[in-house]
């Protein structure tokens, strides 16, 4: 949790927003994932959101669904992902959030999962199908292991729920920018500024915004109103195209991350 | 555990099962739904409207039939059939879709979405949507669209749009994922009509409530026809809505054994089956905690059954609870046994059962002789089997 807090604190004193790219562990293989994360940091990423592939990703659009299927087809598992993470910690200390649906974590065993994830060097958990109301069983294990539990808010959240998520989250709160699933869009939702302003009044933790942010221009605009900018599908799409063309995605992803990170920092 | 406790609890749990495991964007919608559901169930005018439709449109109450030739053939207890196959649209699914769509209308929702496997719930939703003048979109796995053409045509006839789902394994679980994604996107004006006792709270309770008429009618009919309660009731279990509908009234009747029958597909030992309760592990799928078929990494695996309606890797959370507290037991039946029962009931009684219901029939054919001759066994005949005729014909050609 400390690495997450330190990162946001440092950026806040610099009056800058954090840039957090997303990628799916094992897409197209775990060694590439390791190299991608190192490259992302080199190009200006402040935190990493590492997706754990799941067979039934109900909050994801087609781009991230395909990424999960590529990873699973190539043999990625939660256990192997943690091994990769452990090795990666020899190379980087960037904060890493594990983003995954609840079932693989639950099946692994919640206590064992929290212990192993923390030991491997994960900093926090983002579980899109788990709300603070139902998170009791993983919460204590995560706290004991020092893993930050980050919950999500959405434009449909009532004020009551914004308060609840703000109270129960650790590190930051993940604001879903739109009413829908993941996937790059061509414009930001019109109500985004009002939504983030409403959340700010009720939540004291840093707020990072994700879902739908497709271009550096959109990332820059979000960086002006939020503490963090999360970009997923726009990066995953580059990996997809590289894989389809038989190329290594590392350089192209690095270029996109550099553009996005620079845009976010322009604030 | 005391099974007479009122369940689910306030958070939507049946013991450790159920709950709400959904994206935040949907939470306000299910809270609104729960509130509206409680209001209408206390509303006399809603109950009267639903009761009138069930009588004058669906044709309820459907009868309980004494299967005298099947009884003689099995050489044991007396076998009775609750005839959900005689409902309009040919299965129990209409009980639930009429209830949910009447509720949707009262909530001011203007767009209906549903998932379907074989297409029976899709057809029942399209039917209720046509009747209640609501636009309807049905998500159906591309594999199922190809193998259930007749039901796709029926949905089109009634004005529904069928959207083939190409993601994942392109079957029922993926159709449900896609329906949930649509719901995330259009949550303010859209009502998601779930077809089984699955999904986030309050769906398992709501669907049970609308299906509980099966057991309520059947209990009274058994008292009239057999003069006593059945020794045991049997129902097939995929997601488990007809079984929950049949069981619910009998749960407090401790003398009545409750038996659910899952699909063993090619055989449990082959790993190609749909027996989540018998051979799955506890996990989270489609918004609730229950028994689920998954691999060692927690990835949901594909179910296998000749019956598309049972071809689902999860099961309603209340069944998981009933299993753990041993109020109900869950058996399983292979494709081969189900097809045999499909033929046998047709030959002996002139009733063609749905392949889903054939699983329950097949299990009773196995166990009837273990009960005293004067005992009564009640099967929920959840649907009619005309829809399966072509598939069974092909199956027999390829397997005999």
XYZ file of C-alpha atoms in Angstrom:
667
model
C 0.000 0.000 0.000
C 2.915 2.305 0.719
C 4.143 2.374 -2.841
C 0.660 3.419 -4.019
C 0.312 6.150 -1.404
C 3.836 7.413 -2.009
C 3.224 7.635 -5.724
C 0.013 9.626 -5.404
C 1.518 11.845 -2.700
C 4.589 12.618 -4.797
C 2.493 13.412 -7.874
C 0.100 15.557 -5.864
C 2.951 17.738 -4.613
C 4.057 18.060 -8.252
C 0.420 18.873 -9.131
C 0.388 16.054 -11.632
C -1.935 13.155 -12.297
C -0.756 9.554 -12.266
C -0.758 7.503 -15.450
C -1.744 3.860 -15.053
C -1.705 1.631 -18.143
C -3.537 -1.696 -18.127
C -2.452 -4.946 -19.709
C -3.530 -8.562 -19.352
C -1.094 -10.980 -17.730
C -0.009 -13.562 -20.286
C -1.130 -11.629 -23.366
C 0.399 -12.995 -25.470
C 2.691 -14.715 -22.914
C 4.005 -13.979 -19.421
C 7.553 -13.181 -20.508
C 6.236 -10.493 -22.850
C 4.060 -9.169 -20.028
C 7.154 -8.817 -17.835
C 9.024 -6.955 -20.549
C 5.993 -4.770 -21.294
C 5.742 -3.634 -17.691
C 9.431 -2.674 -17.585
C 8.986 -0.758 -20.836
C 5.853 0.965 -19.552
C 7.711 2.242 -16.511
C 10.586 3.429 -18.687
C 8.095 5.431 -20.766
C 6.398 7.228 -17.929
C 3.846 4.909 -16.323
C 3.402 5.681 -12.612
C 1.427 2.549 -11.651
C 0.504 -0.625 -13.499
C -2.912 -2.280 -13.617
C -2.227 -5.929 -14.354
C -5.305 -7.837 -15.514
C -5.707 -11.446 -14.415
C -7.370 -13.254 -17.327
C -10.804 -14.774 -16.690
C -13.027 -16.889 -18.916
C -16.131 -14.776 -18.250
C -15.160 -11.090 -18.005
C -18.616 -9.513 -17.728
C -17.442 -5.897 -17.317
C -15.147 -6.006 -20.345
C -15.716 -5.076 -23.956
C -14.424 -7.100 -26.937
C -10.790 -5.847 -26.850
C -10.099 -6.988 -23.299
C -12.174 -10.156 -23.756
C -9.937 -11.182 -26.648
C -6.816 -10.373 -24.627
C -7.992 -12.637 -21.811
C -8.712 -15.417 -24.274
C -5.251 -15.082 -25.834
C -3.668 -15.273 -22.403
C -5.683 -18.306 -21.313
C -5.085 -20.077 -24.599
C -1.358 -19.583 -24.084
C -1.505 -21.089 -20.620
C -1.548 -18.102 -18.258
C -2.768 -18.915 -14.747
C -2.960 -16.940 -11.541
C -0.126 -18.962 -9.987
C 2.160 -18.433 -12.992
C 1.304 -14.725 -13.032
C 2.427 -14.393 -9.416
C 5.681 -16.174 -10.281
C 6.268 -13.714 -13.107
C 5.513 -10.826 -10.761
C 8.038 -12.139 -8.281
C 10.726 -12.221 -10.966
C 9.719 -8.769 -12.197
C 10.356 -7.320 -8.735
C 14.087 -7.784 -9.392
C 13.709 -5.157 -12.114
C 11.181 -2.595 -10.934
C 9.472 -1.202 -7.848
C 6.564 0.423 -9.719
C 3.242 -0.042 -7.859
C 1.282 -2.921 -9.401
C -2.456 -3.389 -8.982
C -3.892 -6.816 -9.766
C -7.212 -6.389 -11.579
C -9.246 -9.571 -11.689
C -12.718 -11.055 -11.403
C -13.487 -12.607 -8.072
C -13.737 -16.298 -8.989
C -10.073 -17.080 -9.750
C -9.023 -15.366 -6.492
C -11.760 -17.135 -4.550
C -10.852 -20.501 -6.019
C -7.155 -19.981 -5.243
C -8.152 -19.477 -1.592
C -8.561 -15.894 -0.405
C -6.083 -16.017 2.459
C -3.434 -17.860 0.462
C -4.012 -15.572 -2.497
C -3.495 -12.399 -0.443
C -0.354 -13.811 1.174
C 1.099 -15.040 -2.128
C 0.203 -11.889 -4.056
C 1.794 -9.665 -1.421
C 4.873 -11.893 -1.262
C 5.178 -11.734 -5.057
C 5.183 -7.950 -4.873
C 1.625 -6.900 -5.728
C 0.485 -3.653 -4.122
C -3.263 -3.787 -4.411
C -6.395 -5.451 -5.756
C -9.110 -4.206 -8.096
C -12.021 -6.653 -8.337
C -14.723 -5.315 -10.659
C -17.422 -7.771 -9.576
C -16.842 -7.252 -5.852
C -18.403 -4.318 -4.021
C -17.439 -3.229 -0.512
C -20.819 -4.543 0.757
C -19.787 -8.126 -0.087
C -16.016 -7.849 0.377
C -15.836 -8.898 4.009
C -14.228 -12.257 3.359
C -11.247 -10.955 1.374
C -10.879 -7.634 3.132
C -9.254 -8.872 6.339
C -6.748 -11.029 4.478
C -5.865 -8.154 2.137
C -5.386 -5.766 5.059
C -3.247 -8.278 6.941
C -1.060 -8.804 3.857
C -0.734 -5.088 3.168
C -2.638 -5.240 -0.121
C -4.735 -2.158 -0.888
C -8.328 -2.967 -1.851
C -9.499 -0.473 -4.452
C -13.244 -0.379 -5.077
C -15.033 1.157 -8.025
C -17.571 3.930 -8.423
C -19.738 4.528 -11.478
C -21.852 7.413 -12.781
C -24.918 5.529 -11.516
C -23.574 5.325 -7.923
C -25.712 7.150 -5.389
C -24.085 9.579 -2.957
C -24.457 6.935 -0.262
C -22.476 4.462 -2.309
C -19.794 6.993 -3.204
C -19.278 7.534 0.520
C -19.201 3.797 1.183
C -16.620 3.139 -1.553
C -14.531 6.103 -0.402
C -14.566 4.801 3.153
C -13.767 1.195 2.258
C -11.102 1.721 -0.418
C -7.387 1.870 0.293
C -4.848 3.776 -1.842
C -7.290 5.303 -4.316
C -10.796 4.950 -5.736
C -11.380 3.711 -9.281
C -13.983 5.824 -11.066
C -15.599 4.150 -14.061
C -16.009 7.049 -16.472
C -19.124 5.796 -18.192
C -22.202 3.635 -17.900
C -20.955 0.545 -19.694
C -18.065 -1.862 -20.154
C -14.365 -1.367 -20.945
C -13.291 -0.370 -24.449
C -11.769 2.681 -26.096
C -14.341 5.333 -27.105
C -13.813 8.333 -29.386
C -15.008 10.946 -26.883
C -15.364 11.354 -23.125
C -18.863 11.197 -21.649
C -20.358 14.673 -21.282
C -21.225 14.158 -17.628
C -17.726 13.051 -16.572
C -16.651 16.352 -15.014
C -19.851 16.640 -12.997
C -19.533 13.023 -11.862
C -15.930 13.479 -10.670
C -16.839 16.748 -8.941
C -19.699 15.006 -7.134
C -17.349 12.179 -6.087
C -14.684 14.624 -4.884
C -17.091 16.142 -2.395
C -17.688 12.753 -0.787
C -14.352 10.955 -1.196
C -11.041 12.063 0.274
C -8.823 9.408 -1.383
C -7.228 10.090 -4.782
C -9.593 9.290 -7.677
C -8.322 7.535 -10.794
C -10.563 7.433 -13.854
C -10.712 4.567 -16.306
C -12.917 2.978 -19.048
C -13.161 4.354 -22.546
C -10.076 6.614 -22.634
C -8.835 6.023 -26.167
C -6.430 8.856 -27.101
C -3.688 11.028 -25.549
C -6.048 14.026 -25.914
C -8.715 12.262 -23.859
C -6.074 11.205 -21.319
C -4.920 14.801 -21.005
C -8.480 16.015 -20.416
C -9.055 13.391 -17.725
C -5.702 14.253 -16.124
C -7.029 17.758 -15.547
C -9.958 16.596 -13.417
C -8.666 13.397 -11.796
C -5.675 12.204 -9.748
C -5.053 9.276 -12.016
C -5.745 8.230 -15.600
C -6.185 4.541 -16.476
C -5.884 3.427 -20.096
C -6.615 -0.189 -21.000
C -8.187 -1.154 -24.304
C -6.253 1.450 -26.341
C -3.021 -0.246 -25.205
C -4.345 -3.800 -25.353
C -5.390 -3.118 -28.948
C -1.756 -2.413 -29.864
C -0.756 -5.736 -28.334
C -3.533 -7.423 -30.310
C -2.394 -5.918 -33.614
C 1.239 -6.831 -32.932
C 0.302 -10.396 -32.089
C -1.844 -10.662 -35.215
C 1.052 -9.367 -37.319
C 3.498 -11.716 -35.602
C 5.486 -8.857 -34.069
C 6.832 -8.169 -30.608
C 4.522 -5.511 -29.069
C 7.048 -4.015 -26.641
C 8.346 -1.044 -28.684
C 4.959 0.068 -29.996
C 3.339 -0.209 -26.586
C 6.196 1.803 -25.107
C 5.587 4.548 -27.678
C 1.894 4.712 -26.887
C 2.580 4.786 -23.142
C 5.064 7.637 -23.652
C 2.465 9.667 -25.559
C -0.268 8.989 -23.034
C 1.984 9.665 -20.023
C 3.221 12.943 -21.508
C -0.358 14.021 -22.228
C -1.465 13.218 -18.667
C 1.470 15.186 -17.254
C 0.600 18.247 -19.374
C -2.476 18.656 -17.230
C -28.888 -25.085 9.593
C -32.607 -24.667 10.016
C -34.174 -24.813 6.578
C -37.423 -23.239 7.693
C -35.638 -19.907 8.183
C -36.827 -17.266 5.784
C -34.233 -17.093 3.046
C -32.537 -15.276 1.506
C -31.334 -12.999 4.327
C -31.383 -9.218 3.956
C -28.179 -9.277 1.887
C -29.509 -11.911 -0.475
C -27.632 -14.890 0.950
C -28.795 -18.477 1.364
C -26.245 -19.586 3.930
C -22.952 -18.720 2.231
C -24.526 -18.739 -1.261
C -26.092 -16.037 -3.387
C -25.353 -12.390 -2.720
C -24.483 -9.726 -5.243
C -21.213 -9.976 -7.139
C -21.692 -7.417 -9.876
C -20.069 -4.294 -11.302
C -20.854 -1.152 -9.296
C -22.662 0.364 -12.273
C -25.454 -2.211 -11.746
C -25.775 -1.963 -7.979
C -28.283 0.909 -7.948
C -30.348 -0.973 -10.555
C -30.627 -4.172 -8.516
C -31.423 -2.122 -5.416
C -34.207 -0.390 -7.338
C -35.387 -3.768 -8.635
C -35.489 -5.279 -5.172
C -37.514 -2.387 -3.843
C -39.964 -2.539 -6.754
C -40.282 -6.320 -6.409
C -41.189 -6.039 -2.698
C -43.737 -3.337 -3.486
C -45.540 -5.241 -6.236
C -45.653 -8.483 -4.274
C -47.538 -6.610 -1.573
C -49.784 -5.015 -4.190
C -53.140 -6.730 -4.629
C -53.694 -5.289 -8.119
C -50.382 -6.701 -9.368
C -51.110 -10.142 -7.979
C -54.587 -10.090 -9.523
C -53.214 -9.025 -12.913
C -50.592 -11.795 -12.891
C -53.109 -14.397 -11.696
C -55.499 -13.441 -14.473
C -52.793 -13.777 -17.149
C -51.671 -17.127 -15.757
C -55.243 -18.421 -15.922
C -56.528 -16.897 -19.135
C -53.355 -16.669 -21.212
C -51.053 -19.428 -19.936
C -53.834 -21.895 -19.159
C -53.089 -22.502 -15.476
C -53.679 -24.474 -13.444
C -52.199 -27.235 -15.554
C -53.060 -30.759 -14.340
C -51.213 -33.425 -12.436
C -51.452 -36.653 -14.432
C -51.167 -40.129 -12.930
C -48.764 -42.051 -15.194
C -50.300 -45.507 -14.748
C -48.414 -47.304 -17.517
C -45.061 -45.816 -16.527
C -45.838 -46.822 -12.940
C -46.541 -50.396 -14.009
C -43.432 -50.473 -16.196
C -41.197 -49.309 -13.349
C -42.795 -51.710 -10.869
C -42.698 -49.471 -7.817
C -44.345 -46.390 -6.387
C -47.085 -44.479 -8.191
C -45.695 -41.856 -10.557
C -47.426 -38.513 -11.100
C -46.509 -35.760 -13.552
C -46.986 -32.025 -12.981
C -47.799 -30.866 -16.484
C -45.843 -27.645 -17.045
C -45.496 -28.886 -20.628
C -49.121 -27.864 -21.163
C -48.486 -24.180 -20.488
C -48.656 -21.724 -23.355
C -45.186 -21.714 -25.020
C -44.619 -25.262 -23.820
C -42.684 -24.907 -20.595
C -42.610 -23.433 -17.105
C -40.552 -20.445 -18.308
C -43.654 -18.335 -19.030
C -44.585 -18.243 -15.298
C -41.478 -16.183 -14.650
C -41.333 -13.993 -17.747
C -44.902 -12.741 -17.307
C -44.140 -11.847 -13.691
C -40.902 -10.064 -14.518
C -42.227 -8.173 -17.522
C -45.325 -6.999 -15.654
C -42.896 -5.710 -13.033
C -40.723 -4.078 -15.718
C -43.767 -2.296 -17.067
C -44.711 -0.997 -13.615
C -41.116 0.188 -13.114
C -41.391 2.229 -16.313
C -38.645 0.271 -18.095
C -38.938 0.557 -21.866
C -36.539 -2.092 -23.128
C -36.288 -5.799 -22.251
C -33.191 -7.964 -22.576
C -32.822 -11.676 -21.871
C -30.340 -14.510 -22.319
C -31.312 -17.898 -23.634
C -29.709 -21.283 -24.158
C -32.029 -23.626 -26.031
C -34.359 -20.737 -26.607
C -37.231 -21.653 -24.280
C -36.657 -18.699 -21.956
C -36.051 -16.497 -24.998
C -39.368 -17.588 -26.484
C -41.170 -17.085 -23.164
C -39.653 -13.604 -22.816
C -40.499 -12.708 -26.419
C -44.059 -13.922 -25.784
C -44.552 -11.801 -22.673
C -42.891 -8.825 -24.413
C -45.283 -9.115 -27.367
C -48.259 -9.358 -25.039
C -47.162 -6.390 -22.957
C -45.947 -4.298 -25.913
C -42.309 -4.075 -24.862
C -39.334 -4.193 -27.261
C -37.228 -7.276 -26.577
C -33.645 -8.292 -27.361
C -32.542 -11.857 -26.709
C -28.860 -12.802 -26.448
C -28.170 -16.330 -27.628
C -24.845 -18.082 -28.153
C -23.997 -18.438 -31.833
C -23.673 -22.209 -31.355
C -27.204 -22.354 -29.921
C -28.614 -20.102 -32.660
C -27.386 -22.663 -35.185
C -28.768 -25.700 -33.335
C -32.120 -24.192 -32.239
C -33.355 -22.589 -35.463
C -37.034 -23.173 -34.722
C -36.906 -21.201 -31.488
C -34.997 -18.373 -33.183
C -37.807 -18.232 -35.730
C -40.462 -18.236 -32.988
C -38.757 -15.281 -31.282
C -38.570 -13.392 -34.584
C -42.260 -14.092 -35.230
C -43.147 -12.405 -31.968
C -41.090 -9.350 -32.779
C -37.996 -9.996 -30.682
C -34.490 -9.334 -31.936
C -32.106 -12.264 -31.473
C -28.449 -11.273 -31.098
C -26.027 -14.156 -31.696
C -23.129 -14.073 -29.213
C -19.719 -14.848 -30.685
C -17.612 -14.415 -27.540
C -16.181 -17.154 -25.306
C -17.676 -20.596 -25.866
C -20.650 -19.046 -27.729
C -23.242 -20.801 -25.561
C -25.571 -19.922 -22.668
C -22.952 -18.627 -20.222
C -21.593 -16.280 -22.870
C -25.112 -15.134 -23.761
C -25.534 -14.249 -20.096
C -22.213 -12.350 -20.060
C -23.325 -10.383 -23.096
C -26.741 -9.617 -21.592
C -24.989 -8.323 -18.454
C -22.726 -6.132 -20.621
C -25.774 -4.705 -22.384
C -27.381 -4.093 -19.001
C -24.237 -2.259 -17.774
C -24.505 0.001 -20.802
C -28.261 0.623 -20.847
C -29.067 0.214 -17.190
C -31.332 3.227 -16.827
C -34.065 2.208 -19.282
C -33.461 -1.545 -19.591
C -34.916 -4.446 -17.612
C -32.908 -7.667 -17.602
C -35.249 -10.662 -17.508
C -33.157 -13.553 -16.143
C -34.535 -17.009 -16.914
C -33.349 -19.012 -13.950
C -32.972 -18.800 -10.163
C -29.460 -17.452 -10.780
C -27.871 -14.013 -11.030
C -27.454 -11.352 -8.334
C -29.968 -10.878 -5.521
C -32.965 -10.408 -5.829
C -33.162 -12.509 -9.023
C -32.948 -15.977 -7.399
C -35.678 -15.015 -4.943
C -37.800 -13.245 -7.544
C -37.688 -16.093 -10.059
C -38.441 -18.593 -7.281
C -41.418 -16.486 -6.248
C -42.853 -16.483 -9.776
C -42.179 -20.228 -10.236
C -43.448 -21.306 -6.810
C -46.929 -21.633 -8.285
C -45.762 -25.014 -9.649
C -45.367 -26.575 -6.217
C -48.336 -24.732 -4.728
C -50.702 -26.113 -7.339
C -49.100 -29.545 -7.325
C -49.378 -29.969 -3.569
C -53.121 -29.287 -3.592
C -53.564 -31.506 -6.665
C -51.714 -34.395 -5.009
C -53.911 -34.128 -1.934
C -56.938 -34.352 -4.201
C -55.649 -37.053 -6.536
C -53.577 -39.285 -4.229
C -55.059 -38.170 -0.931
C -51.609 -37.517 0.509
C -48.344 -35.750 0.025
C -45.848 -37.326 -2.344
C -43.013 -39.312 -0.763
C -40.636 -37.509 -3.076
C -40.656 -34.829 -5.761
C -38.224 -34.803 -8.679
C -37.150 -32.047 -11.069
C -34.317 -31.513 -13.506
C -31.731 -28.890 -12.575
C -29.759 -26.718 -14.972
C -29.944 -23.274 -13.426
C -32.742 -24.792 -11.379
C -35.879 -22.675 -11.848
C -38.442 -25.422 -12.374
C -36.909 -27.387 -9.501
C -36.982 -24.380 -7.154
C -40.561 -23.668 -8.248
C -41.555 -27.248 -7.455
C -39.491 -27.623 -4.247
C -40.297 -24.350 -2.527
C -43.785 -25.263 -1.329
C -42.528 -28.642 -0.094
C -39.452 -27.434 1.835
C -41.348 -27.179 5.151
C -42.940 -30.630 4.578
C -40.194 -32.682 6.176
C -41.676 -36.019 5.026
C -41.278 -35.049 1.382
C -37.931 -35.917 -0.160
C -36.644 -33.340 -2.662
C -34.541 -34.656 -5.532
C -32.910 -32.561 -8.224
C -31.527 -34.251 -11.318
C -28.532 -32.771 -13.093
C -27.182 -33.643 -16.523
C -24.324 -36.151 -16.530
C -23.811 -35.575 -20.263
C -21.385 -38.157 -21.681
C -20.895 -39.475 -18.140
C -19.454 -37.872 -15.015
C -16.213 -39.841 -15.436
C -15.593 -38.244 -18.859
C -15.575 -34.734 -17.359
C -18.109 -33.732 -20.038
C -21.213 -33.056 -17.977
C -23.256 -30.247 -16.428
C -23.438 -31.482 -12.818
C -22.377 -28.318 -10.981
C -23.901 -29.411 -7.676
C -22.612 -32.950 -7.789
C -19.155 -32.296 -9.172
C -18.433 -28.552 -9.188
C -16.810 -26.375 -6.562
C -17.931 -23.239 -4.786
C -17.311 -20.082 -6.774
C -18.761 -16.908 -8.214
C -20.451 -16.741 -11.598
C -22.942 -14.257 -13.057
C -23.427 -12.315 -9.884
C -23.845 -14.951 -7.204
C -21.911 -17.485 -5.206
C -22.857 -21.099 -5.827
C -21.486 -24.411 -7.081
C -19.781 -23.866 -10.437
C -17.861 -26.014 -12.913
C -14.317 -24.678 -13.160
C -10.748 -25.764 -13.760
C -7.849 -25.651 -11.278
C -7.189 -22.005 -12.127
C -10.767 -20.930 -11.391
C -11.668 -20.549 -15.065
C -15.276 -21.498 -15.794
C -15.445 -24.654 -17.883
C -17.998 -25.537 -20.503
C -20.893 -27.721 -19.505
C -21.963 -30.660 -21.672
C -25.467 -32.029 -22.050
C -27.700 -33.216 -24.865
C -30.261 -30.912 -23.337
C -29.426 -27.276 -24.089
C -31.579 -26.158 -21.159
C -29.326 -27.981 -18.683
C -26.100 -27.016 -20.460
C -24.966 -24.422 -17.897
C -21.831 -24.524 -15.681
C -23.527 -22.857 -12.691
C -26.680 -23.386 -10.631
C -29.001 -21.224 -8.550
C -27.576 -20.446 -5.090
C -30.559 -21.799 -3.162
C -29.908 -25.267 -4.605
C -26.344 -25.075 -3.288
C -27.784 -24.231 0.105
C -30.372 -27.035 -0.001
C -27.633 -29.467 -0.971
C -25.259 -28.441 1.822
C -27.926 -28.608 4.517
C -29.127 -31.909 3.030
C -32.734 -30.790 2.587
C -32.463 -31.788 -1.072
C -30.311 -34.355 -2.831
C -29.000 -34.109 -6.364
C -28.611 -37.064 -8.695
C -27.499 -37.101 -12.306
C -28.552 -38.735 -15.551
C -26.533 -39.265 -18.748
C -27.537 -38.237 -22.262
C -28.257 -41.883 -23.079
C -30.523 -42.383 -20.089
C -32.384 -39.142 -20.835
C -32.987 -40.137 -24.452
C -34.307 -43.541 -23.282
C -36.732 -41.799 -20.929
C -37.778 -39.426 -23.736
C -38.807 -42.454 -25.788
C -40.306 -44.394 -22.899
C -42.641 -41.661 -21.659
C -43.752 -40.970 -25.241
C -44.519 -44.661 -25.889
C -46.165 -45.434 -22.569
C -48.101 -42.264 -21.802
C -48.417 -40.395 -25.094
C -46.524 -37.512 -23.555
C -43.337 -36.281 -25.234
C -41.210 -34.723 -22.506
C -38.580 -32.044 -23.070
C -35.058 -33.476 -22.956
C -34.546 -31.411 -19.803
C -37.553 -32.999 -18.073
C -36.522 -36.408 -19.457
C -33.630 -36.325 -16.977
C -36.084 -36.227 -14.071
C -38.192 -38.977 -15.667
C -35.114 -41.140 -16.217
C -34.061 -40.851 -12.597
C -37.524 -41.819 -11.362
C -37.489 -44.820 -13.694
C -34.317 -45.911 -11.887
C -35.506 -45.411 -8.315
C -39.286 -45.980 -8.372
C -38.905 -49.616 -7.337
C -37.057 -48.562 -4.168
C -40.244 -46.959 -2.808
C -43.313 -48.791 -1.448
C -46.021 -49.452 -4.042
C -48.499 -47.184 -2.324
C -46.072 -44.231 -2.176
C -46.517 -41.346 -4.607
C -43.658 -39.848 -6.615
C -44.173 -36.480 -8.280
C -42.152 -35.366 -11.305
C -42.069 -31.801 -12.555
C -42.554 -32.261 -16.290
C -41.108 -28.841 -16.985
C -41.598 -28.728 -20.744
C -42.772 -30.521 -23.849
C -40.346 -32.305 -26.105
C -41.527 -31.449 -29.615
C -38.639 -28.965 -29.830
C -36.195 -31.839 -29.320
C -37.609 -34.304 -31.867
C -35.074 -33.550 -34.590
C -32.138 -33.623 -32.208
C -33.202 -36.936 -30.671
C -33.669 -38.435 -34.129
C -30.096 -37.408 -35.051
C -28.765 -38.636 -31.741
C -30.361 -42.049 -32.204
C -28.957 -42.286 -35.736
C -25.445 -41.509 -34.508
C -25.458 -43.514 -31.294
C -27.448 -46.681 -31.894
